[in-house]
Amino acid sequence: MIEKIKQIADELVGLAPKSAAEVEDLRIKYLSKKGLIASLFNDFRSVPSDIKKEIGVKLNDLKNQATNRINELAESFKGQTVVENDLDLTRPGTDIPLGSRHPLSLVKNEIISIFTRLGFTISDGPEVEDDWHVFSALNFPPEHPARDMQDTFFIEKDPDIILRTHTSSVQVRVMEHAKPPIRTISPGRVFRNEAISARAHCIFHQIEGLYIDKNVSFADLRQTLLYFAREFFGQETQIRLRPSFFPFTEPSAEMDVSCSLCKGKGCNVCKYTGWLEVLGCGMVDPNVLDNCGIDSKTYTGFAFGMGIERITMLKYGIKDLRLYFENDYRFLKQFQGAV
Ligand code: DAH
């Protein structure tokens, strides 16, 4: 028995397990109910009584030694269990699916980048606006139909607080605070009380442009818009300015670009006209300048406004406005990788 105790004690000193799992095996081998030390305790019952005390002490010492040794070994592998068993550092990583930018953001960013190259700044204004900034300062007569509840969402009546129906309201805010020269574009959301269909929505996005300085002319407007159209739709693009009317510009025009799909020959996108309507523009009405604290005798300016949804439809051949707002993954993932 003494021999056996000594042998196990020596063995314990030389144990060299390589993992936490091996330590566990050793614990079972030496310390479990059916382990080596438990079996020595079994044998201990038949030890003659004259040496029982001596052997008992040795056996208890052995048990303590084994417990301490195994605990010490277990401690040395703490924290490494995962490394040993689960973590394979050579395994290839899992793919992280690439997100995509919303097509409206892509187009908005592209338009911003074109105009910032021309020295335009970006300005912002509130979506919940008062009547002055959306209509009155912009020369809308009191009975103008756009002020009607049919078109405009009202938050409060008298004084009227509304959701802005166009980003032209930001022009007013900029002019009220800045001194010419002013060169700015204002992207943002606008709201109109329209039934939702493939061609209309009650929420959409516009970009407004404003340039005010001494001697700004219609020729400057035309050249700026031609530069924009060629940068955005391609260098061979032609533009056409048709006379139009807006209360806040005089003269006013609408700009068409030559259809980039059929190169002006006529197709179903341009309805066989060869032209696509893109934006409204004009020279800022002197009344508007004066309303906003800019002397219309010294300064002139031009303004333009375009719908981002429409331009995105033309660029990507999107046929239904509602797709922009549905967050359908099958639609959005087609823009993966575009920046
Ligand atoms: N605010 C107009 C609209 O919502 C667009 C527009 C037209 C803006 C002509 C302008 C402009 O600045 O000069 O339909």
PDB file of N, CA, C and O in Angstrom, residues 189-235:
ATOM      1  N   ARG A 189     -36.748  67.284 -48.005  1.00  0.00           N
ATOM      2  CA  ARG A 189     -38.043  66.631 -48.199  1.00  0.00           C
ATOM      3  C   ARG A 189     -39.134  67.663 -48.294  1.00  0.00           C
ATOM      4  O   ARG A 189     -39.114  68.662 -47.569  1.00  0.00           O
ATOM      5  N   VAL A 190     -40.115  67.401 -49.139  1.00  0.00           N
ATOM      6  CA  VAL A 190     -41.268  68.297 -49.243  1.00  0.00           C
ATOM      7  C   VAL A 190     -42.545  67.467 -49.201  1.00  0.00           C
ATOM      8  O   VAL A 190     -42.502  66.241 -49.383  1.00  0.00           O
ATOM      9  N   PHE A 191     -43.658  68.139 -48.948  1.00  0.00           N
ATOM     10  CA  PHE A 191     -44.905  67.415 -48.665  1.00  0.00           C
ATOM     11  C   PHE A 191     -46.066  68.062 -49.416  1.00  0.00           C
ATOM     12  O   PHE A 191     -46.235  69.277 -49.367  1.00  0.00           O
ATOM     13  N   ARG A 192     -46.848  67.229 -50.086  1.00  0.00           N
ATOM     14  CA  ARG A 192     -48.060  67.757 -50.736  1.00  0.00           C
ATOM     15  C   ARG A 192     -49.186  66.756 -50.563  1.00  0.00           C
ATOM     16  O   ARG A 192     -48.956  65.540 -50.596  1.00  0.00           O
ATOM     17  N   ASN A 193     -50.364  67.320 -50.417  1.00  0.00           N
ATOM     18  CA  ASN A 193     -51.513  66.469 -50.123  1.00  0.00           C
ATOM     19  C   ASN A 193     -52.029  65.782 -51.402  1.00  0.00           C
ATOM     20  O   ASN A 193     -53.065  66.145 -51.937  1.00  0.00           O
ATOM     21  N   GLU A 194     -51.263  64.788 -51.863  1.00  0.00           N
ATOM     22  CA  GLU A 194     -51.606  64.090 -53.105  1.00  0.00           C
ATOM     23  C   GLU A 194     -51.924  62.642 -52.817  1.00  0.00           C
ATOM     24  O   GLU A 194     -51.339  62.044 -51.913  1.00  0.00           O
ATOM     25  N   ALA A 195     -52.826  62.070 -53.605  1.00  0.00           N
ATOM     26  CA  ALA A 195     -53.089  60.633 -53.487  1.00  0.00           C
ATOM     27  C   ALA A 195     -51.855  59.889 -54.006  1.00  0.00           C
ATOM     28  O   ALA A 195     -51.256  60.293 -55.008  1.00  0.00           O
ATOM     29  N   ILE A 196     -51.481  58.823 -53.296  1.00  0.00           N
ATOM     30  CA  ILE A 196     -50.260  58.100 -53.680  1.00  0.00           C
ATOM     31  C   ILE A 196     -50.543  57.207 -54.888  1.00  0.00           C
ATOM     32  O   ILE A 196     -51.505  56.441 -54.904  1.00  0.00           O
ATOM     33  N   SER A 197     -49.687  57.341 -55.903  1.00  0.00           N
ATOM     34  CA  SER A 197     -49.823  56.504 -57.098  1.00  0.00           C
ATOM     35  C   SER A 197     -48.424  56.284 -57.669  1.00  0.00           C
ATOM     36  O   SER A 197     -47.435  56.709 -57.070  1.00  0.00           O
ATOM     37  N   ALA A 198     -48.356  55.656 -58.833  1.00  0.00           N
ATOM     38  CA  ALA A 198     -47.044  55.412 -59.454  1.00  0.00           C
ATOM     39  C   ALA A 198     -46.362  56.728 -59.819  1.00  0.00           C
ATOM     40  O   ALA A 198     -45.146  56.813 -59.904  1.00  0.00           O
ATOM     41  N   ARG A 199     -47.146  57.777 -60.021  1.00  0.00           N
ATOM     42  CA  ARG A 199     -46.586  59.042 -60.504  1.00  0.00           C
ATOM     43  C   ARG A 199     -46.638  60.175 -59.485  1.00  0.00           C
ATOM     44  O   ARG A 199     -46.159  61.273 -59.756  1.00  0.00           O
ATOM     45  N   ALA A 200     -47.244  59.935 -58.327  1.00  0.00           N
ATOM     46  CA  ALA A 200     -47.338  61.012 -57.320  1.00  0.00           C
ATOM     47  C   ALA A 200     -47.213  60.423 -55.917  1.00  0.00           C
ATOM     48  O   ALA A 200     -47.590  59.280 -55.677  1.00  0.00           O
ATOM     49  N   HIS A 201     -46.673  61.234 -55.026  1.00  0.00           N
ATOM     50  CA  HIS A 201     -46.558  60.803 -53.629  1.00  0.00           C
ATOM     51  C   HIS A 201     -46.739  62.020 -52.742  1.00  0.00           C
ATOM     52  O   HIS A 201     -46.504  63.148 -53.193  1.00  0.00           O
ATOM     53  N   CYS A 202     -47.132  61.790 -51.505  1.00  0.00           N
ATOM     54  CA  CYS A 202     -47.333  62.950 -50.643  1.00  0.00           C
ATOM     55  C   CYS A 202     -46.021  63.417 -50.006  1.00  0.00           C
ATOM     56  O   CYS A 202     -45.952  64.524 -49.465  1.00  0.00           O
ATOM     57  N   ILE A 203     -44.991  62.579 -50.074  1.00  0.00           N
ATOM     58  CA  ILE A 203     -43.663  63.003 -49.608  1.00  0.00           C
ATOM     59  C   ILE A 203     -42.705  62.823 -50.773  1.00  0.00           C
ATOM     60  O   ILE A 203     -42.701  61.765 -51.402  1.00  0.00           O
ATOM     61  N   PHE A 204     -41.923  63.803 -51.067  1.00  0.00           N
ATOM     62  CA  PHE A 204     -40.870  63.623 -52.060  1.00  0.00           C
ATOM     63  C   PHE A 204     -39.718  64.590 -51.782  1.00  0.00           C
ATOM     64  O   PHE A 204     -39.725  65.249 -50.745  1.00  0.00           O
ATOM     65  N   HIS A 205     -38.736  64.590 -52.647  1.00  0.00           N
ATOM     66  CA  HIS A 205     -37.508  65.344 -52.379  1.00  0.00           C
ATOM     67  C   HIS A 205     -37.210  66.320 -53.514  1.00  0.00           C
ATOM     68  O   HIS A 205     -37.439  65.996 -54.675  1.00  0.00           O
ATOM     69  N   GLN A 206     -36.711  67.461 -53.128  1.00  0.00           N
ATOM     70  CA  GLN A 206     -36.311  68.443 -54.133  1.00  0.00           C
ATOM     71  C   GLN A 206     -34.911  68.958 -53.824  1.00  0.00           C
ATOM     72  O   GLN A 206     -34.423  68.830 -52.704  1.00  0.00           O
ATOM     73  N   ILE A 207     -34.300  69.560 -54.863  1.00  0.00           N
ATOM     74  CA  ILE A 207     -33.091  70.346 -54.621  1.00  0.00           C
ATOM     75  C   ILE A 207     -33.333  71.722 -55.223  1.00  0.00           C
ATOM     76  O   ILE A 207     -33.722  71.850 -56.380  1.00  0.00           O
ATOM     77  N   GLU A 208     -33.133  72.711 -54.394  1.00  0.00           N
ATOM     78  CA  GLU A 208     -33.330  74.092 -54.800  1.00  0.00           C
ATOM     79  C   GLU A 208     -31.963  74.707 -55.055  1.00  0.00           C
ATOM     80  O   GLU A 208     -31.001  74.379 -54.367  1.00  0.00           O
ATOM     81  N   GLY A 209     -31.870  75.574 -56.025  1.00  0.00           N
ATOM     82  CA  GLY A 209     -30.605  76.273 -56.257  1.00  0.00           C
ATOM     83  C   GLY A 209     -30.841  77.770 -56.264  1.00  0.00           C
ATOM     84  O   GLY A 209     -31.901  78.238 -56.699  1.00  0.00           O
ATOM     85  N   LEU A 210     -29.871  78.519 -55.760  1.00  0.00           N
ATOM     86  CA  LEU A 210     -30.023  79.972 -55.708  1.00  0.00           C
ATOM     87  C   LEU A 210     -28.658  80.631 -55.918  1.00  0.00           C
ATOM     88  O   LEU A 210     -27.664  80.232 -55.306  1.00  0.00           O
ATOM     89  N   TYR A 211     -28.639  81.645 -56.818  1.00  0.00           N
ATOM     90  CA  TYR A 211     -27.390  82.374 -57.066  1.00  0.00           C
ATOM     91  C   TYR A 211     -27.719  83.851 -57.118  1.00  0.00           C
ATOM     92  O   TYR A 211     -28.500  84.298 -57.971  1.00  0.00           O
ATOM     93  N   ILE A 212     -27.175  84.608 -56.213  1.00  0.00           N
ATOM     94  CA  ILE A 212     -27.454  86.049 -56.191  1.00  0.00           C
ATOM     95  C   ILE A 212     -26.148  86.837 -56.109  1.00  0.00           C
ATOM     96  O   ILE A 212     -25.286  86.542 -55.276  1.00  0.00           O
ATOM     97  N   ASP A 213     -26.023  87.791 -57.001  1.00  0.00           N
ATOM     98  CA  ASP A 213     -24.842  88.659 -56.987  1.00  0.00           C
ATOM     99  C   ASP A 213     -25.160  89.869 -57.871  1.00  0.00           C
ATOM    100  O   ASP A 213     -26.252  89.956 -58.425  1.00  0.00           O
ATOM    101  N   LYS A 214     -24.190  90.760 -58.021  1.00  0.00           N
ATOM    102  CA  LYS A 214     -24.396  91.847 -58.980  1.00  0.00           C
ATOM    103  C   LYS A 214     -24.278  91.259 -60.387  1.00  0.00           C
ATOM    104  O   LYS A 214     -23.436  90.386 -60.630  1.00  0.00           O
ATOM    105  N   ASN A 215     -25.123  91.718 -61.291  1.00  0.00           N
ATOM    106  CA  ASN A 215     -25.035  91.339 -62.714  1.00  0.00           C
ATOM    107  C   ASN A 215     -25.220  89.854 -63.028  1.00  0.00           C
ATOM    108  O   ASN A 215     -24.623  89.356 -63.975  1.00  0.00           O
ATOM    109  N   VAL A 216     -25.975  89.139 -62.220  1.00  0.00           N
ATOM    110  CA  VAL A 216     -26.267  87.748 -62.593  1.00  0.00           C
ATOM    111  C   VAL A 216     -27.339  87.790 -63.687  1.00  0.00           C
ATOM    112  O   VAL A 216     -28.344  88.498 -63.554  1.00  0.00           O
ATOM    113  N   SER A 217     -27.108  87.042 -64.759  1.00  0.00           N
ATOM    114  CA  SER A 217     -28.023  87.139 -65.901  1.00  0.00           C
ATOM    115  C   SER A 217     -28.651  85.785 -66.233  1.00  0.00           C
ATOM    116  O   SER A 217     -28.238  84.739 -65.714  1.00  0.00           O
ATOM    117  N   PHE A 218     -29.612  85.826 -67.143  1.00  0.00           N
ATOM    118  CA  PHE A 218     -30.245  84.600 -67.600  1.00  0.00           C
ATOM    119  C   PHE A 218     -29.215  83.701 -68.311  1.00  0.00           C
ATOM    120  O   PHE A 218     -29.304  82.478 -68.262  1.00  0.00           O
ATOM    121  N   ALA A 219     -28.224  84.325 -68.936  1.00  0.00           N
ATOM    122  CA  ALA A 219     -27.168  83.543 -69.598  1.00  0.00           C
ATOM    123  C   ALA A 219     -26.378  82.726 -68.569  1.00  0.00           C
ATOM    124  O   ALA A 219     -25.986  81.580 -68.821  1.00  0.00           O
ATOM    125  N   ASP A 220     -26.173  83.326 -67.370  1.00  0.00           N
ATOM    126  CA  ASP A 220     -25.475  82.577 -66.299  1.00  0.00           C
ATOM    127  C   ASP A 220     -26.310  81.370 -65.874  1.00  0.00           C
ATOM    128  O   ASP A 220     -25.778  80.284 -65.632  1.00  0.00           O
ATOM    129  N   LEU A 221     -27.628  81.599 -65.788  1.00  0.00           N
ATOM    130  CA  LEU A 221     -28.524  80.498 -65.418  1.00  0.00           C
ATOM    131  C   LEU A 221     -28.413  79.375 -66.454  1.00  0.00           C
ATOM    132  O   LEU A 221     -28.225  78.212 -66.127  1.00  0.00           O
ATOM    133  N   ARG A 222     -28.512  79.749 -67.709  1.00  0.00           N
ATOM    134  CA  ARG A 222     -28.487  78.760 -68.774  1.00  0.00           C
ATOM    135  C   ARG A 222     -27.172  77.966 -68.758  1.00  0.00           C
ATOM    136  O   ARG A 222     -27.165  76.744 -68.883  1.00  0.00           O
ATOM    137  N   GLN A 223     -26.072  78.682 -68.572  1.00  0.00           N
ATOM    138  CA  GLN A 223     -24.767  78.019 -68.613  1.00  0.00           C
ATOM    139  C   GLN A 223     -24.591  77.076 -67.416  1.00  0.00           C
ATOM    140  O   GLN A 223     -24.056  75.980 -67.541  1.00  0.00           O
ATOM    141  N   THR A 224     -25.076  77.519 -66.249  1.00  0.00           N
ATOM    142  CA  THR A 224     -24.978  76.676 -65.051  1.00  0.00           C
ATOM    143  C   THR A 224     -25.789  75.395 -65.244  1.00  0.00           C
ATOM    144  O   THR A 224     -25.326  74.290 -64.920  1.00  0.00           O
ATOM    145  N   LEU A 225     -27.000  75.561 -65.806  1.00  0.00           N
ATOM    146  CA  LEU A 225     -27.859  74.381 -65.992  1.00  0.00           C
ATOM    147  C   LEU A 225     -27.319  73.453 -67.078  1.00  0.00           C
ATOM    148  O   LEU A 225     -27.430  72.231 -66.973  1.00  0.00           O
ATOM    149  N   LEU A 226     -26.706  74.037 -68.105  1.00  0.00           N
ATOM    150  CA  LEU A 226     -26.106  73.202 -69.156  1.00  0.00           C
ATOM    151  C   LEU A 226     -24.953  72.377 -68.571  1.00  0.00           C
ATOM    152  O   LEU A 226     -24.830  71.177 -68.835  1.00  0.00           O
ATOM    153  N   TYR A 227     -24.141  73.032 -67.745  1.00  0.00           N
ATOM    154  CA  TYR A 227     -23.026  72.317 -67.096  1.00  0.00           C
ATOM    155  C   TYR A 227     -23.574  71.159 -66.256  1.00  0.00           C
ATOM    156  O   TYR A 227     -23.108  70.026 -66.346  1.00  0.00           O
ATOM    157  N   PHE A 228     -24.605  71.472 -65.456  1.00  0.00           N
ATOM    158  CA  PHE A 228     -25.203  70.432 -64.616  1.00  0.00           C
ATOM    159  C   PHE A 228     -25.720  69.271 -65.480  1.00  0.00           C
ATOM    160  O   PHE A 228     -25.444  68.103 -65.210  1.00  0.00           O
ATOM    161  N   ALA A 229     -26.488  69.613 -66.532  1.00  0.00           N
ATOM    162  CA  ALA A 229     -27.120  68.568 -67.352  1.00  0.00           C
ATOM    163  C   ALA A 229     -26.062  67.671 -67.989  1.00  0.00           C
ATOM    164  O   ALA A 229     -26.207  66.448 -68.042  1.00  0.00           O
ATOM    165  N   ARG A 230     -24.960  68.266 -68.448  1.00  0.00           N
ATOM    166  CA  ARG A 230     -23.928  67.460 -69.114  1.00  0.00           C
ATOM    167  C   ARG A 230     -23.151  66.608 -68.120  1.00  0.00           C
ATOM    168  O   ARG A 230     -22.785  65.480 -68.417  1.00  0.00           O
ATOM    169  N   GLU A 231     -22.906  67.166 -66.917  1.00  0.00           N
ATOM    170  CA  GLU A 231     -22.223  66.368 -65.894  1.00  0.00           C
ATOM    171  C   GLU A 231     -23.098  65.199 -65.463  1.00  0.00           C
ATOM    172  O   GLU A 231     -22.625  64.091 -65.249  1.00  0.00           O
ATOM    173  N   PHE A 232     -24.398  65.461 -65.347  1.00  0.00           N
ATOM    174  CA  PHE A 232     -25.281  64.433 -64.790  1.00  0.00           C
ATOM    175  C   PHE A 232     -25.733  63.419 -65.841  1.00  0.00           C
ATOM    176  O   PHE A 232     -25.718  62.216 -65.601  1.00  0.00           O
ATOM    177  N   PHE A 233     -26.179  63.911 -67.017  1.00  0.00           N
ATOM    178  CA  PHE A 233     -26.767  63.000 -68.006  1.00  0.00           C
ATOM    179  C   PHE A 233     -25.787  62.600 -69.110  1.00  0.00           C
ATOM    180  O   PHE A 233     -26.109  61.773 -69.952  1.00  0.00           O
ATOM    181  N   GLY A 234     -24.605  63.217 -69.153  1.00  0.00           N
ATOM    182  CA  GLY A 234     -23.636  62.874 -70.203  1.00  0.00           C
ATOM    183  C   GLY A 234     -23.277  64.096 -71.027  1.00  0.00           C
ATOM    184  O   GLY A 234     -24.110  64.991 -71.223  1.00  0.00           O
ATOM    185  N   GLN A 235     -22.044  64.117 -71.526  1.00  0.00           N
ATOM    186  CA  GLN A 235     -21.500  65.327 -72.173  1.00  0.00           C
ATOM    187  C   GLN A 235     -22.209  65.709 -73.473  1.00  0.00           C
ATOM    188  O   GLN A 235     -22.151  66.842 -73.915  1.00  0.00           O
TER     189      GLN A 235
END
